[in-house]
mmCIF file of C-alpha atoms and ligand atoms in Angstrom:
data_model
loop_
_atom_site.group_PDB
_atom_site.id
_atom_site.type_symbol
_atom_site.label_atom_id
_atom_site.label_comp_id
_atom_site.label_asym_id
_atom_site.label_seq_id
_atom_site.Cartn_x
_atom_site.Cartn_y
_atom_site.Cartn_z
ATOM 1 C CA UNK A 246 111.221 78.954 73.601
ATOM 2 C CA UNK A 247 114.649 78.395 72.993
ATOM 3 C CA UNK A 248 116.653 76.150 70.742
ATOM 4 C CA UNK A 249 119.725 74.853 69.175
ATOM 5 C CA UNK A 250 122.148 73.752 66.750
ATOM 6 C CA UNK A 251 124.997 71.305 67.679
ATOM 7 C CA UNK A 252 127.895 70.874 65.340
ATOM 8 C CA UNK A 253 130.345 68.597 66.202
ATOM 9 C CA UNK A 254 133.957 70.247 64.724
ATOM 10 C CA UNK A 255 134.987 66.940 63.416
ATOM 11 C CA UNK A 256 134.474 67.498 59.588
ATOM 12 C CA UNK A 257 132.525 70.230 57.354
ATOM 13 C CA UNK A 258 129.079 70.830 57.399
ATOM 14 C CA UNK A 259 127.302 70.015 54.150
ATOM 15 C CA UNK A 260 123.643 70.250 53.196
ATOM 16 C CA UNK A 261 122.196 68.192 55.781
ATOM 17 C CA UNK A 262 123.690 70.807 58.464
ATOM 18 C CA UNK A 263 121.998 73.101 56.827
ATOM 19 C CA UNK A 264 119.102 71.880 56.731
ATOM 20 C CA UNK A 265 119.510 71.038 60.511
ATOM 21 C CA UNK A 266 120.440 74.373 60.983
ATOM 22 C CA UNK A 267 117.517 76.014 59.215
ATOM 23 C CA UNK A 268 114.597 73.956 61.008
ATOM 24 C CA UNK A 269 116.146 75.211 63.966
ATOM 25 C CA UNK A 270 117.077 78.922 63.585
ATOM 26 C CA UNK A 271 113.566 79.164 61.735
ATOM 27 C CA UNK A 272 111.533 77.106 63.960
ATOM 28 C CA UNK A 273 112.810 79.814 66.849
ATOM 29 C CA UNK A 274 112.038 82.877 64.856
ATOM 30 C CA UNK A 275 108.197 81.921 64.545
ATOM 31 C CA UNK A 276 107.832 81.200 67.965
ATOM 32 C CA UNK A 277 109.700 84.659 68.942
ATOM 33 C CA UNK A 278 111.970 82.560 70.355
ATOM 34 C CA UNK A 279 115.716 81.775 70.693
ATOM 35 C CA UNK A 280 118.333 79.635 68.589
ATOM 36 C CA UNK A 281 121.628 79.054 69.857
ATOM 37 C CA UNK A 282 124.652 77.523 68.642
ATOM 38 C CA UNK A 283 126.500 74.860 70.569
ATOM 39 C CA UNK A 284 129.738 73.664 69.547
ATOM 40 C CA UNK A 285 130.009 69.910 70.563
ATOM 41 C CA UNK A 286 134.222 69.770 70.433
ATOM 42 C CA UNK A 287 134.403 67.758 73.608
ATOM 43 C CA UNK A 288 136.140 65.157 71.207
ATOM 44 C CA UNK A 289 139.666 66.055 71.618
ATOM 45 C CA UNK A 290 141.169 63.359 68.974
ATOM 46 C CA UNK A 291 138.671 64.053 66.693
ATOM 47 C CA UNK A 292 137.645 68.446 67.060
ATOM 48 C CA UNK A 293 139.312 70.695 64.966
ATOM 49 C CA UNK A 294 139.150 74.457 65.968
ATOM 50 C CA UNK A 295 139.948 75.358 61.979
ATOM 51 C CA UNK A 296 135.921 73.432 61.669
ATOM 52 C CA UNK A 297 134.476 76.060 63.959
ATOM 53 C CA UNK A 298 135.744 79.229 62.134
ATOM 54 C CA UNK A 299 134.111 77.814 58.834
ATOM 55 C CA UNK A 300 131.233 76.634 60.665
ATOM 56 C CA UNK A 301 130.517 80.373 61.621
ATOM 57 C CA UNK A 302 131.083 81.844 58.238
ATOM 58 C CA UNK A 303 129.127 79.070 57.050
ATOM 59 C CA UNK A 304 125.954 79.877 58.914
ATOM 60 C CA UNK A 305 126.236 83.687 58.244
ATOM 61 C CA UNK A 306 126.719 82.315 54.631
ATOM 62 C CA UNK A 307 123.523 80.897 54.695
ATOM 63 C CA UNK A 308 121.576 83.938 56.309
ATOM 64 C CA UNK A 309 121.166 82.253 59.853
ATOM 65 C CA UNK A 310 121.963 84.301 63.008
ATOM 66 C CA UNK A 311 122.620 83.219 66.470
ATOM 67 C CA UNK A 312 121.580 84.941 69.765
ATOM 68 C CA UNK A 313 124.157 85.291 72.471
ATOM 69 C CA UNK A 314 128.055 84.138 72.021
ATOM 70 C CA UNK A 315 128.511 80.361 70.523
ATOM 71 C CA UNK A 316 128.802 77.815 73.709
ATOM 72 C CA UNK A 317 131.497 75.345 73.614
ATOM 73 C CA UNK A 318 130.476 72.244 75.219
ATOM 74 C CA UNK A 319 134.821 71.598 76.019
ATOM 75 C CA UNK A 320 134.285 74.716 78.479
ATOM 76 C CA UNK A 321 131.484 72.519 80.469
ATOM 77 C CA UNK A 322 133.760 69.286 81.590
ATOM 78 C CA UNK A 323 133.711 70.240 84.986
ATOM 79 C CA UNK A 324 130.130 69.950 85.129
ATOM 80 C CA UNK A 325 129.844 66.682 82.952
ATOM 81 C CA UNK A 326 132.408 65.381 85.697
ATOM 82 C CA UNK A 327 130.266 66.448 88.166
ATOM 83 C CA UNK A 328 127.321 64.747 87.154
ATOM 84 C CA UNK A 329 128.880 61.447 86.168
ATOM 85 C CA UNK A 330 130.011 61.299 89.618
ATOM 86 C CA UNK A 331 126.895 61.650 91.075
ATOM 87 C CA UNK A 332 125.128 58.916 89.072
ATOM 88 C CA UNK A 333 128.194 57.141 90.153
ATOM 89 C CA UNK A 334 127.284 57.370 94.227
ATOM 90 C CA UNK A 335 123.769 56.327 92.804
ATOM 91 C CA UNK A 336 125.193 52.910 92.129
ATOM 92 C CA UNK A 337 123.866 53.442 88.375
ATOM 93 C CA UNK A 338 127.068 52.843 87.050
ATOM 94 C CA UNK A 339 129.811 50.749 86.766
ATOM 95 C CA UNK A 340 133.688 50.670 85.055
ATOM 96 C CA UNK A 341 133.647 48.229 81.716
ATOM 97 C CA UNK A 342 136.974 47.248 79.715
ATOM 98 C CA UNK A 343 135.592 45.277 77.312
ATOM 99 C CA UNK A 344 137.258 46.253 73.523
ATOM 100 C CA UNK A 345 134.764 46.527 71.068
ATOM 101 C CA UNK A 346 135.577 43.558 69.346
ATOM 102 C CA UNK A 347 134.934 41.615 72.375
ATOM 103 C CA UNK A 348 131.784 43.171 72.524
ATOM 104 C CA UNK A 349 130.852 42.619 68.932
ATOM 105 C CA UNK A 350 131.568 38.725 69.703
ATOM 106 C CA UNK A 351 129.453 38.431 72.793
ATOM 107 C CA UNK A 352 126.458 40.773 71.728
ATOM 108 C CA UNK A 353 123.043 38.435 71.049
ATOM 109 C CA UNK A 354 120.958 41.655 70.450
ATOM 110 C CA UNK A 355 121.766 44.670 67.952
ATOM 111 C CA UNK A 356 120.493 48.162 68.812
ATOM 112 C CA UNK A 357 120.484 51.746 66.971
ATOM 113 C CA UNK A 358 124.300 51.916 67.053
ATOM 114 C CA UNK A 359 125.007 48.244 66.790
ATOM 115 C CA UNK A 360 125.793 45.708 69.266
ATOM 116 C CA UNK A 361 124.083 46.002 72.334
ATOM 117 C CA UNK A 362 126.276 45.778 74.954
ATOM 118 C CA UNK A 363 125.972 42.069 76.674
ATOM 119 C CA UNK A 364 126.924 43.406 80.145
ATOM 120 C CA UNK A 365 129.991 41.495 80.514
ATOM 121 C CA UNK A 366 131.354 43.632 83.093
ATOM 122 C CA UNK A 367 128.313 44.440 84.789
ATOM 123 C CA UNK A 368 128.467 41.620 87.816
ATOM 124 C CA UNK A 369 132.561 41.404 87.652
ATOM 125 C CA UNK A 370 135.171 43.386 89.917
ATOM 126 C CA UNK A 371 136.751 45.582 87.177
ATOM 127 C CA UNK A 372 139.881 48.154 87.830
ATOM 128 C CA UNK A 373 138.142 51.658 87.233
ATOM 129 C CA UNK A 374 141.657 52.928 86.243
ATOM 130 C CA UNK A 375 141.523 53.330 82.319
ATOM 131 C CA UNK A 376 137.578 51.999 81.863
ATOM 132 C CA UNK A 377 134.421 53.582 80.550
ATOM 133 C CA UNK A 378 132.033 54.191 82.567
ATOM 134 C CA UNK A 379 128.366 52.070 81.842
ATOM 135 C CA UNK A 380 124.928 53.230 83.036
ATOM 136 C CA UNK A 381 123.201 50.282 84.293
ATOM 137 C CA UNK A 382 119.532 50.999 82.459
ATOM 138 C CA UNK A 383 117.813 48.147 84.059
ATOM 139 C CA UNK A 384 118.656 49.742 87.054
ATOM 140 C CA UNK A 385 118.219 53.245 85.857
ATOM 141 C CA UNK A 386 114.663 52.302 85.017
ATOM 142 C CA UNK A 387 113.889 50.779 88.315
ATOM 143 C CA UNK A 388 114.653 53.925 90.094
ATOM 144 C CA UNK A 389 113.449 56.040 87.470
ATOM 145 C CA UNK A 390 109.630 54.238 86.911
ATOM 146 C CA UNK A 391 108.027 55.271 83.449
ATOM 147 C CA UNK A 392 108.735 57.927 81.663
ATOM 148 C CA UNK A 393 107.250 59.311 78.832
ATOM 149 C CA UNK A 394 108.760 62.369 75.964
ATOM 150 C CA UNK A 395 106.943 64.373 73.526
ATOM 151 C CA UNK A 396 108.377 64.516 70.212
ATOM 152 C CA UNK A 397 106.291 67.474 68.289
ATOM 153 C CA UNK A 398 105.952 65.761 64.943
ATOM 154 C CA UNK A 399 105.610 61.951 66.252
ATOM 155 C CA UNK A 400 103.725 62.468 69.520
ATOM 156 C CA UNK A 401 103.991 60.869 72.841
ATOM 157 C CA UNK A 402 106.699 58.405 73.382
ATOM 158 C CA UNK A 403 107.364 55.824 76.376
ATOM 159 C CA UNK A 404 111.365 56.411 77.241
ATOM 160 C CA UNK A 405 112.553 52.906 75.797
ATOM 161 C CA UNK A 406 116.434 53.225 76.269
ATOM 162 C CA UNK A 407 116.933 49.649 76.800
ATOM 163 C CA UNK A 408 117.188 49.746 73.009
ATOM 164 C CA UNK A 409 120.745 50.860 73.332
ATOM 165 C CA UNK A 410 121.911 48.567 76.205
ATOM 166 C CA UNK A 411 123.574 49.674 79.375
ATOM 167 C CA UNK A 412 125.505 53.129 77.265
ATOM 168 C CA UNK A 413 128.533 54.298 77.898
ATOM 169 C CA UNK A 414 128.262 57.478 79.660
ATOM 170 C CA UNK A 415 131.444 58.516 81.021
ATOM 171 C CA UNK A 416 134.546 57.436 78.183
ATOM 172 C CA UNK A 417 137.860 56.571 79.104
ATOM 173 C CA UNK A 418 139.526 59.872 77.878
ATOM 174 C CA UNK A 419 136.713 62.013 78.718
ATOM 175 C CA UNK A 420 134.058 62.583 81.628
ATOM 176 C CA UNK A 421 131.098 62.696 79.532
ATOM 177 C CA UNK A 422 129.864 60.715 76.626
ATOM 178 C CA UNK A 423 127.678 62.444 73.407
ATOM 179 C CA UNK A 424 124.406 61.687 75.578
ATOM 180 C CA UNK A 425 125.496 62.562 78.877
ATOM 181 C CA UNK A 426 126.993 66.133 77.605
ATOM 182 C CA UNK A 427 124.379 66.799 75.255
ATOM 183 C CA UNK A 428 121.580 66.061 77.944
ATOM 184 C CA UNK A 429 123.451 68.143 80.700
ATOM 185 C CA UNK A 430 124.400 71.028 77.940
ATOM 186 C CA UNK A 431 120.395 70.822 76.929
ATOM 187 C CA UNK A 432 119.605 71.609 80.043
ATOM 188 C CA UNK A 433 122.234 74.472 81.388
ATOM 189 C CA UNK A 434 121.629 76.379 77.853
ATOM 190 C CA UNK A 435 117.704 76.337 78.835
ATOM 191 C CA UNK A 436 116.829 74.763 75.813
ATOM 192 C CA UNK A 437 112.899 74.134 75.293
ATOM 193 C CA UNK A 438 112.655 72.561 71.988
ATOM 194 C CA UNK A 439 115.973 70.072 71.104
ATOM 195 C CA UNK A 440 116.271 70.228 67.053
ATOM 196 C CA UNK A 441 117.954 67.590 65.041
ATOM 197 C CA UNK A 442 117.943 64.925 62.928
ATOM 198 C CA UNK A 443 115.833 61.989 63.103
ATOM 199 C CA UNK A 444 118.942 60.064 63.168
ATOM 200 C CA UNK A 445 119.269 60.279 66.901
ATOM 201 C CA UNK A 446 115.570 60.181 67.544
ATOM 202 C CA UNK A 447 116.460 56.371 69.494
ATOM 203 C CA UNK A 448 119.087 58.501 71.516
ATOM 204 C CA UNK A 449 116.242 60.984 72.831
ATOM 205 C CA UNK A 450 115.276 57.108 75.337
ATOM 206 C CA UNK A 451 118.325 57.877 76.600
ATOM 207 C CA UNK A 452 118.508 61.633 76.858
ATOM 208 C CA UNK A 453 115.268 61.238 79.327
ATOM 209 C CA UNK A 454 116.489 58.652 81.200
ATOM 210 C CA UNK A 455 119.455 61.134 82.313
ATOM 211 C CA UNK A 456 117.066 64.240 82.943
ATOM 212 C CA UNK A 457 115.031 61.611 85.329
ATOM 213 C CA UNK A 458 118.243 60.405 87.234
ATOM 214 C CA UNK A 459 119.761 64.133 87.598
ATOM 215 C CA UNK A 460 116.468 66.127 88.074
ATOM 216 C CA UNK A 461 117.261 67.953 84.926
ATOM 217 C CA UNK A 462 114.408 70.380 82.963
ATOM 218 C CA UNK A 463 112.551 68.126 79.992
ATOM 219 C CA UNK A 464 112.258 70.039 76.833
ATOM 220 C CA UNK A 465 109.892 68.365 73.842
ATOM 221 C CA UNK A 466 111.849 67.382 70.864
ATOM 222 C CA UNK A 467 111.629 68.205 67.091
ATOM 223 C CA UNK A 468 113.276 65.588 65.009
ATOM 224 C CA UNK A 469 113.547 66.200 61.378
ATOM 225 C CA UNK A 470 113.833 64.205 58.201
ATOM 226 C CA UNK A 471 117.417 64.152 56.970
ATOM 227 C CA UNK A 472 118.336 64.970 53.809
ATOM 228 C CA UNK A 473 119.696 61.717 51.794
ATOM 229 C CA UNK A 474 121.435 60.388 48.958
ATOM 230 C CA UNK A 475 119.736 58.262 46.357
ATOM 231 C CA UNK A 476 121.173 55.461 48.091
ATOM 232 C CA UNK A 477 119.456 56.663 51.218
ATOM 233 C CA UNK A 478 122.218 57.019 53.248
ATOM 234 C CA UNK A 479 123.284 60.650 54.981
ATOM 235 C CA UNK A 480 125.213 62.892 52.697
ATOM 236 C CA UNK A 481 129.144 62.897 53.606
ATOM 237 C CA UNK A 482 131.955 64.668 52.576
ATOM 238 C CA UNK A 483 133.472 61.532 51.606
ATOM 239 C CA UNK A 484 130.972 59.966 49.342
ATOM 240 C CA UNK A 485 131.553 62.937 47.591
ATOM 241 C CA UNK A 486 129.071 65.523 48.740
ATOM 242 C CA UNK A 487 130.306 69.205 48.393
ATOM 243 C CA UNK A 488 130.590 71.352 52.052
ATOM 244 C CA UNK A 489 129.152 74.323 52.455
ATOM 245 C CA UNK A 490 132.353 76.075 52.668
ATOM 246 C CA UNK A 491 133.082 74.256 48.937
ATOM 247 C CA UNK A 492 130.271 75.831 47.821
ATOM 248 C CA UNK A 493 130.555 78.983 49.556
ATOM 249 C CA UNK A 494 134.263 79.109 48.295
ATOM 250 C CA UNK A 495 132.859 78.122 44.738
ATOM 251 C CA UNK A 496 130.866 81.341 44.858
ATOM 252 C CA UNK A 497 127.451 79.980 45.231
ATOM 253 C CA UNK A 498 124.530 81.917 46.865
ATOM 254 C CA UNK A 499 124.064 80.795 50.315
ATOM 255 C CA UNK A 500 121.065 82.661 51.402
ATOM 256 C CA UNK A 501 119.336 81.157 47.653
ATOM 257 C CA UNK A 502 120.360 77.524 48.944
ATOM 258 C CA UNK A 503 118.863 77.942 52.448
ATOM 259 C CA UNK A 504 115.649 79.435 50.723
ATOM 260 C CA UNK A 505 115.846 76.711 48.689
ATOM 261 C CA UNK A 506 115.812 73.573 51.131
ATOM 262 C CA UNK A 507 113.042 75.749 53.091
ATOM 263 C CA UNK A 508 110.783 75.288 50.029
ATOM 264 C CA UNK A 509 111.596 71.837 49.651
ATOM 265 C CA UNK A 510 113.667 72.219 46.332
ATOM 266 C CA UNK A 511 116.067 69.757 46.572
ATOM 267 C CA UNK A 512 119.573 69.383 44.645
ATOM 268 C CA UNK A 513 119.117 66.364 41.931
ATOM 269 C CA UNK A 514 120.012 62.981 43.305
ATOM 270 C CA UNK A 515 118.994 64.199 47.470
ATOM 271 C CA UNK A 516 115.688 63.809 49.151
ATOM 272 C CA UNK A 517 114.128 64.534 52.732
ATOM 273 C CA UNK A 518 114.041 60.843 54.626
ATOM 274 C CA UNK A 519 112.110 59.863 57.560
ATOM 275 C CA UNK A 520 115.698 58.260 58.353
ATOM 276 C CA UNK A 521 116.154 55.412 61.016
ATOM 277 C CA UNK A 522 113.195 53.114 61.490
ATOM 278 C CA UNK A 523 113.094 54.432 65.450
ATOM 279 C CA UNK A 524 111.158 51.388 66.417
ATOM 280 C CA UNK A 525 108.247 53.320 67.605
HETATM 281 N N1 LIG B 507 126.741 67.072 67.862
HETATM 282 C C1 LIG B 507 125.822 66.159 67.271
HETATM 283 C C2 LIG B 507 126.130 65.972 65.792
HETATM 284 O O1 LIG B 507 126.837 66.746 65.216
HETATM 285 C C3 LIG B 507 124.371 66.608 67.368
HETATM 286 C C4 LIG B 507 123.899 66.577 68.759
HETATM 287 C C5 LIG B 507 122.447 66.895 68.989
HETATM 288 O O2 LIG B 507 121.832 67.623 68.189
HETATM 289 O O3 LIG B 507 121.956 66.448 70.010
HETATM 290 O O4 LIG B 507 125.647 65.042 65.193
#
């Protein structure tokens, strides 16, 4: 088996990456399997490289290895292109303008990352020059028929992405969106077993709608609790949550805090959440 961990560069890790990170990396050692590490800096505005160099030390920090060189999912556009343009000729998508706040004022239903996109542009002659890129998932579905994921801790799902509306696959500035690259990078790394958080359990509809439509592998999914604030919300550098490189900085013991989320041992205040009501 063979699985992953997939840091965007857009901030520090803190705790909650590392918890990621450990399910992961120790979830492929008992198998005998693999864990590799996928930067996700496809976000050009938002990726810093100076993120990725801590990230490394970071993870060594915490007594986690990688097998193989890190991938960098900015060193795959070609092939997110590629695809995009072939659910394209599929007549599966189609160009949308609309500015968020448009959106926002026209939505009727609300899915996992708000507004569910009313399909303004859907039926209208739009100029592709400057638009994003929309997957019609009505239409998606047709084509597709049923389709069913295994998730290894919540069983058996039916694929429901209508949830999110008709997503936006291909972004103006770039030719893949976070589920189109993470789906196609899924599937060129070989990865068996996709780790993360239950956060983006909802986006896992999505992920196998895309491995229908582009006759891409299906691995099962492992979605973990995340580790929360009292509030319940994720932890975040700017609610005031150390990062691992504060810590590491500060002198603490890395390997001691990774042995210590294993065991369940949680700093005071944080605890391990089911997270987003998924709607199962
Ligand atoms: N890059 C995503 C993040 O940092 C995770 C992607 C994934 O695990 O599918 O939240």
């Amino acid at each position: 088996m063979r699985t992953r961990f997939a840091p965007s560069p857009n901030g520090p890790l803190h705790l909650g990456h590392a918890y990621a990170a450990i399910v992961a990396h120790d979830t492929a050692r008992a198998r005998g399997g693999e864990f590799i590490l996928r930067i996700e800096d496809i976000d050009g505005e938002r990726s810093r490289a100076e993120f990725v160099e801590e990230f490394f030390r970071d993870l060594e920090w915490l007594g986690l290895e990688w097998d193989g060189e890190p991938v960098f999912q900015s060193h795959r556009l070609e092939s997110h292109a590629a695809a995009g343009e072939r659910l394209k000729s599929m007549g599966l998508l189609y160009p949308c303008i609309c500015t968020r706040a448009e959106i926002t004022a026209a939505a009727t239903a609300f899915g996992p990352d708000g507004p569910v996109y009313p399909g303004t542009c859907r039926h209208r002659a739009v100029d592709p020059v400057n638009a994003a890129w929309r997957l019609d998932v009505g239409k998606a579905m047709d084509l597709a028929g049923p389709l069913e994921w295994v998730d290894e801790h919540a069983g058996p799902q039916v694929a429901n992405p209508q949830i999110f509306g008709d997503v936006v696959l291909l972004r103006k500035d770039l030719p893949a969106s976070y589920h189109l690259a993470a789906t196609l990078d899924d599937a060129t790394d070989g990865i068996t077993l996709v780790t993360r958080g239950m956060d983006l359990f909802p986006a896992s509809h999505v992920h196998r709608l895309l491995q229908a439509l582009l006759g891409l592998s299906v691995p099962t999914w492992l979605h973990h609790p995340l580790l929360v604030e009292a509030d319940g919300r994720k932890l975040a550098k700017r609610r005031g949550s150390p990062s691992l490189s504060d810590r590491r900085r500060a002198g603490e013991d890395g390997r001691a805090i990774a042995e210590a989320l294993r065991e369940g041992r949680l700093p005071a205040g944080l605890s391990l959440s089911q997270g987003v009501d998924h709607g199962a």
